[in-house]
mmCIF file of C-alpha atoms in Angstrom:
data_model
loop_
_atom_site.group_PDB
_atom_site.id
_atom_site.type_symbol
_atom_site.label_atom_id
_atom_site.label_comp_id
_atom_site.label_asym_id
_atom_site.label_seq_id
_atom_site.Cartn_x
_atom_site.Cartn_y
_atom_site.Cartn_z
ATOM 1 C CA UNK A 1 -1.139 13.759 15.415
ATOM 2 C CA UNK A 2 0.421 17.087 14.503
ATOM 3 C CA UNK A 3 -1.460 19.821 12.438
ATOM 4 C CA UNK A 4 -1.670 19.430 8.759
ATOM 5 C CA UNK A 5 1.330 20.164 6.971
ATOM 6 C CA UNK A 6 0.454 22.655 4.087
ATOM 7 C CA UNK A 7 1.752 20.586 0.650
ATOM 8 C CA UNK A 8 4.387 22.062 0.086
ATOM 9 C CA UNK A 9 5.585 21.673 3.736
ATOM 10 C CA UNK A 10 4.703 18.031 2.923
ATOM 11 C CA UNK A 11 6.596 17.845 -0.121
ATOM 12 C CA UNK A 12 9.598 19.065 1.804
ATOM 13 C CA UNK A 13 9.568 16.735 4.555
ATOM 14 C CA UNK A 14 8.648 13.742 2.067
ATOM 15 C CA UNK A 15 11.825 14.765 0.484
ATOM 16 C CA UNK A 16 14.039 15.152 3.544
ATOM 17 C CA UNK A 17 13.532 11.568 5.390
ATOM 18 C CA UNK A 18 13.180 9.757 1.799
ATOM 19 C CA UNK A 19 10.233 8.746 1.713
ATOM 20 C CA UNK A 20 9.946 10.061 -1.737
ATOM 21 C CA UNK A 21 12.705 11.898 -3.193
ATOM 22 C CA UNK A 22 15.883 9.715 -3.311
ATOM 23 C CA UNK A 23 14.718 6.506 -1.532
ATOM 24 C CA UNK A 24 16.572 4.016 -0.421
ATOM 25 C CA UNK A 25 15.398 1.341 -2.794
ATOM 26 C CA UNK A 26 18.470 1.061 -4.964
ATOM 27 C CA UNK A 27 17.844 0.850 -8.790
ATOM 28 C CA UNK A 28 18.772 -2.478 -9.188
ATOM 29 C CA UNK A 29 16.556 -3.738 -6.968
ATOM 30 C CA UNK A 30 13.796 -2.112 -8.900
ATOM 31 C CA UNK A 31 14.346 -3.671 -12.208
ATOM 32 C CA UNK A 32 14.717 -6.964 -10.578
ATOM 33 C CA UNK A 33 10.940 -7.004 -9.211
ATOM 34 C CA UNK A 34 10.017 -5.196 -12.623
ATOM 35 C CA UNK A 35 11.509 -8.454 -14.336
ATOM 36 C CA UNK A 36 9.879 -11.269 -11.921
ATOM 37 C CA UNK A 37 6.867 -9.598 -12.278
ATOM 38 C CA UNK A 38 6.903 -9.658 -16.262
ATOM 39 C CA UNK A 39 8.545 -13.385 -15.918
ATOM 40 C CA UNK A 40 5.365 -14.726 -14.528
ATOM 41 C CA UNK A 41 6.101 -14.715 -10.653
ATOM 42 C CA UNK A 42 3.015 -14.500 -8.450
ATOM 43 C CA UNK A 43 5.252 -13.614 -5.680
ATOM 44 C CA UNK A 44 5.356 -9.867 -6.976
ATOM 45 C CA UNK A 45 1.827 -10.181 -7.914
ATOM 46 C CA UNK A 46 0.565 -9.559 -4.907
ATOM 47 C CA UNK A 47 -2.496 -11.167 -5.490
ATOM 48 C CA UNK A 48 -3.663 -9.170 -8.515
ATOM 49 C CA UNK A 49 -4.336 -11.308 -11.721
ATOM 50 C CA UNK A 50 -2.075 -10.096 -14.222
ATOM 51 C CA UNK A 51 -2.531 -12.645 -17.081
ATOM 52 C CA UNK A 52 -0.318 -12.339 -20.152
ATOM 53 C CA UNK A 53 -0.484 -8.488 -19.800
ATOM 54 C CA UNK A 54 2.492 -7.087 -18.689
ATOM 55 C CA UNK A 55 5.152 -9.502 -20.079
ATOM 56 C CA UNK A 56 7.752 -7.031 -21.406
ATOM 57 C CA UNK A 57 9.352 -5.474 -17.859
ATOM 58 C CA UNK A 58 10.423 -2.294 -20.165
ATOM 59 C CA UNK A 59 5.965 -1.565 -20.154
ATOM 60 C CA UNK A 60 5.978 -2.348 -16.137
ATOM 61 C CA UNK A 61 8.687 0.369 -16.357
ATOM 62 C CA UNK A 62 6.928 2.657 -18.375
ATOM 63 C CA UNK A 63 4.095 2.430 -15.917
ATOM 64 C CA UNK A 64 6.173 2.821 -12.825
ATOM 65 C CA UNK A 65 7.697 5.928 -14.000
ATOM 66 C CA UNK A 66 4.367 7.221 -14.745
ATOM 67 C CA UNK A 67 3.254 6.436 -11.690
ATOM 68 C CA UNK A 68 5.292 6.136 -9.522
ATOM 69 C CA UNK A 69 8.207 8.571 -10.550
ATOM 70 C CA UNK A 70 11.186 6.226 -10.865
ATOM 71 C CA UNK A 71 13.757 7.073 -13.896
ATOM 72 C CA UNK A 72 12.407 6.148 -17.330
ATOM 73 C CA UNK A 73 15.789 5.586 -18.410
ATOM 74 C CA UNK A 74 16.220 2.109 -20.092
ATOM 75 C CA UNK A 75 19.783 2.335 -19.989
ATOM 76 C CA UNK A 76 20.088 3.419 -16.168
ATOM 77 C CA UNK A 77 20.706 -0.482 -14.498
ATOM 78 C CA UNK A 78 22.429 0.317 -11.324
ATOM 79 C CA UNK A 79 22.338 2.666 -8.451
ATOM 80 C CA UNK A 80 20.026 5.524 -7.093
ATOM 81 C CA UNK A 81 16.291 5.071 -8.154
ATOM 82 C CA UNK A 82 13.775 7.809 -6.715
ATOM 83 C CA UNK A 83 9.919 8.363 -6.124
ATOM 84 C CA UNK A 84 8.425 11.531 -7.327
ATOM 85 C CA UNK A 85 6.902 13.373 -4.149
ATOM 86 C CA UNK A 86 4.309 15.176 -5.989
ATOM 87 C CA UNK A 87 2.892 11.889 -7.029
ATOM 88 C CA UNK A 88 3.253 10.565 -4.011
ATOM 89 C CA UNK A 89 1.266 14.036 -2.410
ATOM 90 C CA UNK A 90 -1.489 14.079 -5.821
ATOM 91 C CA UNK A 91 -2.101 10.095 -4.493
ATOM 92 C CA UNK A 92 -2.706 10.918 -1.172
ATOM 93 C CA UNK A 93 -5.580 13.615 -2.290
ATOM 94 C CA UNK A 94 -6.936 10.748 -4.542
ATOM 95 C CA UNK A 95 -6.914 8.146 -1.422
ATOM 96 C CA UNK A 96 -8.220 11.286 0.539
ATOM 97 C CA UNK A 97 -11.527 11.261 -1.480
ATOM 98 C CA UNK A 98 -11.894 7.615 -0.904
ATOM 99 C CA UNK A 99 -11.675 8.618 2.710
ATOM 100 C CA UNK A 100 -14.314 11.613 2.682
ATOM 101 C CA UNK A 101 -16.831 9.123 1.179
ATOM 102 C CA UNK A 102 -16.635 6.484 3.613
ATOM 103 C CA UNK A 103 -16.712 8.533 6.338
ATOM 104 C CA UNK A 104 -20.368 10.320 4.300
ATOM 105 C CA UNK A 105 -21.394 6.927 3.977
ATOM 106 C CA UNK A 106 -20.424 5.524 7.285
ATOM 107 C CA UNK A 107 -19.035 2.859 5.088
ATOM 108 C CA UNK A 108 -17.390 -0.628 6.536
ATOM 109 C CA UNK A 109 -14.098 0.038 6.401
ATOM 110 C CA UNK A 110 -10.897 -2.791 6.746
ATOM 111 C CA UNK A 111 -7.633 -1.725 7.502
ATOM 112 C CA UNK A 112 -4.480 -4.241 6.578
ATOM 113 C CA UNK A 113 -0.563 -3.526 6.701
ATOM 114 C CA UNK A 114 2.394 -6.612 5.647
ATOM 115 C CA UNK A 115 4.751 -3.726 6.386
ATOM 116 C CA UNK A 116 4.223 -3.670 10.331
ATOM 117 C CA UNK A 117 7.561 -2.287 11.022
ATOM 118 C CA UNK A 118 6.771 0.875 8.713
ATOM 119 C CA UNK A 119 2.892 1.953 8.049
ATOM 120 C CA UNK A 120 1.112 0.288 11.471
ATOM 121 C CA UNK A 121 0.870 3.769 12.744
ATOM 122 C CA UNK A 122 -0.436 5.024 9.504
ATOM 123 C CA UNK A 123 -3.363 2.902 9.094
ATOM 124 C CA UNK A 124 -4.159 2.638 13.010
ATOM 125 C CA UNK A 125 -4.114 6.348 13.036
ATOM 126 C CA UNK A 126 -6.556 6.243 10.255
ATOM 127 C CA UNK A 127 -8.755 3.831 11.118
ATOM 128 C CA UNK A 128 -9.129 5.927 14.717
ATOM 129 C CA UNK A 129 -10.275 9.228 12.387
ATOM 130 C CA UNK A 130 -12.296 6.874 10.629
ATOM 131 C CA UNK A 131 -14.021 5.467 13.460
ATOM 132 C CA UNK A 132 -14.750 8.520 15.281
ATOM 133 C CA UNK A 133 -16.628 9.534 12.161
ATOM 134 C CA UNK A 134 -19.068 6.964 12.259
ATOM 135 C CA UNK A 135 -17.781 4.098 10.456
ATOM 136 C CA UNK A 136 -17.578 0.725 10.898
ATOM 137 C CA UNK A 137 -13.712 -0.181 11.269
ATOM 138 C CA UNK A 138 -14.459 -4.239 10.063
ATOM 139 C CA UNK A 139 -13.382 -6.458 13.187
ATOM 140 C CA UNK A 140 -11.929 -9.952 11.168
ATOM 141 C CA UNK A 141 -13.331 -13.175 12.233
ATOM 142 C CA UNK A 142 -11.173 -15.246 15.079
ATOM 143 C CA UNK A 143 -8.576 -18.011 14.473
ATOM 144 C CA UNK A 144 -7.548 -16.969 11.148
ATOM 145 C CA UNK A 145 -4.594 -19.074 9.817
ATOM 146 C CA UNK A 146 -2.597 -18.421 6.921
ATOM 147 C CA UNK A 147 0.978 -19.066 4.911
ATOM 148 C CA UNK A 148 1.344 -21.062 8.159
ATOM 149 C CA UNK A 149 1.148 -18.494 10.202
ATOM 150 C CA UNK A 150 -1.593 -16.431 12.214
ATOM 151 C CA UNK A 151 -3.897 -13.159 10.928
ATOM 152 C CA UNK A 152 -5.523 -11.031 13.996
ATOM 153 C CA UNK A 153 -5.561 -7.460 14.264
ATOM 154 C CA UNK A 154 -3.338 -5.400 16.711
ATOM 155 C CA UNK A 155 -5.366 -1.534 16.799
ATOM 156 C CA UNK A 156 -7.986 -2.342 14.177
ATOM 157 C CA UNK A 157 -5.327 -2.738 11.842
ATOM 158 C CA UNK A 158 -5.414 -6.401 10.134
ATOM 159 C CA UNK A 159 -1.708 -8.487 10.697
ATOM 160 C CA UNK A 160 0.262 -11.420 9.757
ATOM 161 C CA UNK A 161 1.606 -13.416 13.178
ATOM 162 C CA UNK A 162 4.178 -16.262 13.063
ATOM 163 C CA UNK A 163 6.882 -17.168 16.033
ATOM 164 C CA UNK A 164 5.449 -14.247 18.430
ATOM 165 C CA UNK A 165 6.147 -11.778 15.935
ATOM 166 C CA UNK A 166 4.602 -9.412 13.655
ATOM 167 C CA UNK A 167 5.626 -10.032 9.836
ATOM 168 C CA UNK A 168 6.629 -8.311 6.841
ATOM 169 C CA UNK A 169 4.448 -10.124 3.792
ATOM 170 C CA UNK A 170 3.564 -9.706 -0.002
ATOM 171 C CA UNK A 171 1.044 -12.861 0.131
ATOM 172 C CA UNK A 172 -2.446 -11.884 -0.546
ATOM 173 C CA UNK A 173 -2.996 -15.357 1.576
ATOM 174 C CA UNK A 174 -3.725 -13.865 4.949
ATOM 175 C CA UNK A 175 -6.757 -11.223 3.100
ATOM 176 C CA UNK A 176 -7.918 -14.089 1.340
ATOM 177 C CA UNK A 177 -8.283 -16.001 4.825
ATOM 178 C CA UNK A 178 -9.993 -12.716 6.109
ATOM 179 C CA UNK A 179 -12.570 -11.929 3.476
ATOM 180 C CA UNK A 180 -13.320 -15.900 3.229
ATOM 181 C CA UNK A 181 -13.909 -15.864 7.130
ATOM 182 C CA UNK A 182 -16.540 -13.192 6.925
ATOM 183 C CA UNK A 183 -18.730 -14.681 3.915
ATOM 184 C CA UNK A 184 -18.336 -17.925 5.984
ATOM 185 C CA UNK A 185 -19.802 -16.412 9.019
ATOM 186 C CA UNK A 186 -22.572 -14.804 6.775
ATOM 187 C CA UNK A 187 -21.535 -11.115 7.136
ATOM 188 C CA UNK A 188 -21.298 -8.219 4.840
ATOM 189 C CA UNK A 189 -17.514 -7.632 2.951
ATOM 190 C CA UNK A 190 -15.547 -4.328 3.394
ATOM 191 C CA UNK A 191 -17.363 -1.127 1.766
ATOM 192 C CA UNK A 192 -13.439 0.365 1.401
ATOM 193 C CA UNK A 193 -10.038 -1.384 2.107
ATOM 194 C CA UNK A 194 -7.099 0.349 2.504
ATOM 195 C CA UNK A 195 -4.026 -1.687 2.767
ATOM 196 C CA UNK A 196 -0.854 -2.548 1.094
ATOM 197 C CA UNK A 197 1.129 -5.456 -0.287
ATOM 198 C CA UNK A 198 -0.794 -8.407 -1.019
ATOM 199 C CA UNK A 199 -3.315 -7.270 1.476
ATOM 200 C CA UNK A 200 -4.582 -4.630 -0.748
ATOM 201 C CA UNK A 201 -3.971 -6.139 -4.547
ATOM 202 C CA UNK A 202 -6.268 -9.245 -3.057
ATOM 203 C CA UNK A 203 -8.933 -6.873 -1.777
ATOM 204 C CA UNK A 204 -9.054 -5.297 -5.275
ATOM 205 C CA UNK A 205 -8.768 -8.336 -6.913
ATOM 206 C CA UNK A 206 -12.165 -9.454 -5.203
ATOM 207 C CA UNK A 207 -13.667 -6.788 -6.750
ATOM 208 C CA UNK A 208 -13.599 -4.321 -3.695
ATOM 209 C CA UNK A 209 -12.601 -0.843 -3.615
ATOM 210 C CA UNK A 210 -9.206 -0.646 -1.983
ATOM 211 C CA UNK A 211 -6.978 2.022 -1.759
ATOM 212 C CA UNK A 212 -3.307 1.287 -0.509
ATOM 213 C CA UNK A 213 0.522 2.303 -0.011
ATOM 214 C CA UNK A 214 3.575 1.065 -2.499
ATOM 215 C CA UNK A 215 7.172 1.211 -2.326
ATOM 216 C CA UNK A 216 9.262 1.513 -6.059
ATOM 217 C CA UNK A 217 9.423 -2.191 -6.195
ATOM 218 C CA UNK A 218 6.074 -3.398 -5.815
ATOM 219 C CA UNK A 219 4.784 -3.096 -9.343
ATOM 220 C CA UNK A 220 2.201 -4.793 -9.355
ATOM 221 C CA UNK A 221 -0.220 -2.555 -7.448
ATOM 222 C CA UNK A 222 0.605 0.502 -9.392
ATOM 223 C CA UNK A 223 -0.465 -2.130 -12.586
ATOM 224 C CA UNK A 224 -3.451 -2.925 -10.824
ATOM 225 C CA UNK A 225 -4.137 0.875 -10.751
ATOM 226 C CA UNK A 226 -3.547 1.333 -14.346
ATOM 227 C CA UNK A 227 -5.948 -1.343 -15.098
ATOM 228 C CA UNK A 228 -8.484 0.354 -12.814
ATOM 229 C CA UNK A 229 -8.513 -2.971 -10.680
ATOM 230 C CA UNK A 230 -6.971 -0.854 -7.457
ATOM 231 C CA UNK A 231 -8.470 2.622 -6.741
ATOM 232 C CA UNK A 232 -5.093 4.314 -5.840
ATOM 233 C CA UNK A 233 -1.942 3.275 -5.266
ATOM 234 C CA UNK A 234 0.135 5.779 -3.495
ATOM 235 C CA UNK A 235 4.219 5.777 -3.874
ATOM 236 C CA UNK A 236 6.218 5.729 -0.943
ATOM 237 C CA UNK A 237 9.297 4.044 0.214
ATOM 238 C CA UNK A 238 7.793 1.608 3.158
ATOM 239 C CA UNK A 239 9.926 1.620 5.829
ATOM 240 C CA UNK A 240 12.190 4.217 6.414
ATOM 241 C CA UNK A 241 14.241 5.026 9.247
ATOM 242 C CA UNK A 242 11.818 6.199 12.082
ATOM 243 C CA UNK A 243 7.903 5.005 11.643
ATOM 244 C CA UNK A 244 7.718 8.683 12.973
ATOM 245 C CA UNK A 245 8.733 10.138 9.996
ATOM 246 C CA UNK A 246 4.761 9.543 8.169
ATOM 247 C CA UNK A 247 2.973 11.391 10.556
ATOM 248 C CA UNK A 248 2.983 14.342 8.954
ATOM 249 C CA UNK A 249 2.079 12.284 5.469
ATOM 250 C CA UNK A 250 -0.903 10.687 7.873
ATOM 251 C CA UNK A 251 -1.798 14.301 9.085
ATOM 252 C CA UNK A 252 -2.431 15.801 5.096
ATOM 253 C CA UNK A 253 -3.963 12.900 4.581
ATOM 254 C CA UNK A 254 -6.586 13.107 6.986
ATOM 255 C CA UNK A 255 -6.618 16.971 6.677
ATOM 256 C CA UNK A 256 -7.412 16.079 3.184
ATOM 257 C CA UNK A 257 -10.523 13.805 3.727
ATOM 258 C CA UNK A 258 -12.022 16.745 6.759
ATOM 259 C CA UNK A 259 -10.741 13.914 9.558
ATOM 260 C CA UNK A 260 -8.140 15.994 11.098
ATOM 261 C CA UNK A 261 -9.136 17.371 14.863
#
């Protein structure tokens, strides 16, 4: 884990391998998750009840470029999108906090990725600071199935499994099939969650506090934020060229919540 990168240095590299700055999430592809979401589709739910709430996708964009930093132009359909570093860098400090008081508390702490490829490293790393702090980094129960598939965890971090290999997944199935194991077996929930996708808007969802990454088109965690359902959702593009590239992001984090060294 390298030092700390002061923010600005952070800023600077966020910017330089995209995963703020100009992303590589075209435009287009934004709107079109912005839309599903509004039309009703629990596949960009990602587990978070949404109700009758966000049915116009011009208020999901409102929110997103709040949040999240993408253009707030209604009339700009096509092309390069972008995600506003200094949010991304301000949501870090917020999940940072989250991070300092579980580590106080020697809180239970679950760590889940459906982005494998991309933020593995990120929350392994974490859990690892976590751990060596004192807290409880939750083990899940054994033989969990889910969306036909399998849910174990590869370096404390929580995984979906399906033909050998690791998947990319929105469903909040395989966190439902985790927290349902442990209240079957008669233990105690997650204190903190921190997780993405589906992983993270079911956690919150169940009433937990969760903290958790988001790429420009997943809307609906940034929603869930804005309804005070997630604790933070921090904006990142989720798989960028070299997994590498976040551990300088993973390093301020850390740095942030006194887990660094």
């Amino acid at each position: 884990m390298p030092i700390p990168p002061s923010r600005t240095e952070l800023i600077d590299h966020l910017v330089r391998t995209r995963i703020a700055g100009l992303v590589a999430t075209p435009r287009e592809n934004n709107l079109d998750h912005y839309r599903r979401l509004a039309q009703g589709d629990r596949l960009y739910w990602f587990g978070v009840e949404l109700g009758d709430r966000w049915r116009d996708e011009q208020d999901v964009l409102a929110v997103m470029a709040e949040r999240c930093g993408v253009s707030d132009d209604l009339d700009h359909r096509m092309g390069q999108d972008s995600i506003d570093p200094e949010l991304t860098v301000a949501a870090l400090e917020r999940m940072a906090a989250f991070l300092r008081k579980a580590a106080e508390g020697r809180q239970r702490v679950l760590f889940a990725t459906g982005h494998p490829g991309g933020l593995l490293d990120v929350h392994r790393t974490t859990a690892a600071a976590l751990r060596a702090a004192g807290c409880e980094v939750v083990s899940i129960p054994g033989g969990l199935r889910a969306d036909d598939g399998s849910v174990y965890q590869v370096a404390d971090v929580a995984v979906y499994e399906r033909g050998a290999t690791l998947w990319h997944t929105h469903s909040p199935a395989p966190m439902a099939a985790i927290l349902d194991g442990l209240l079957r077996e008669g233990r105690l929930l997650p204190d903190l969650v921190v997780a993405d996708h589906g992983w993270a808007g079911c956690a919150a969802q169940r009433g937990i506090d969760t903290v958790g990454y988001a790429d420009c088109n997943d809307p609906a965690l940034f929603l869930a934020e804005a309804e005070g359902t997630l604790q933070v959702a921090v904006p990142l593009d989720d798989h960028v060229l070299d997994p590498r590239f976040y551990e300088p992001m993973t390093a301020y984090l850390l740095g942030a919540a006194g887990l660094a060294g």
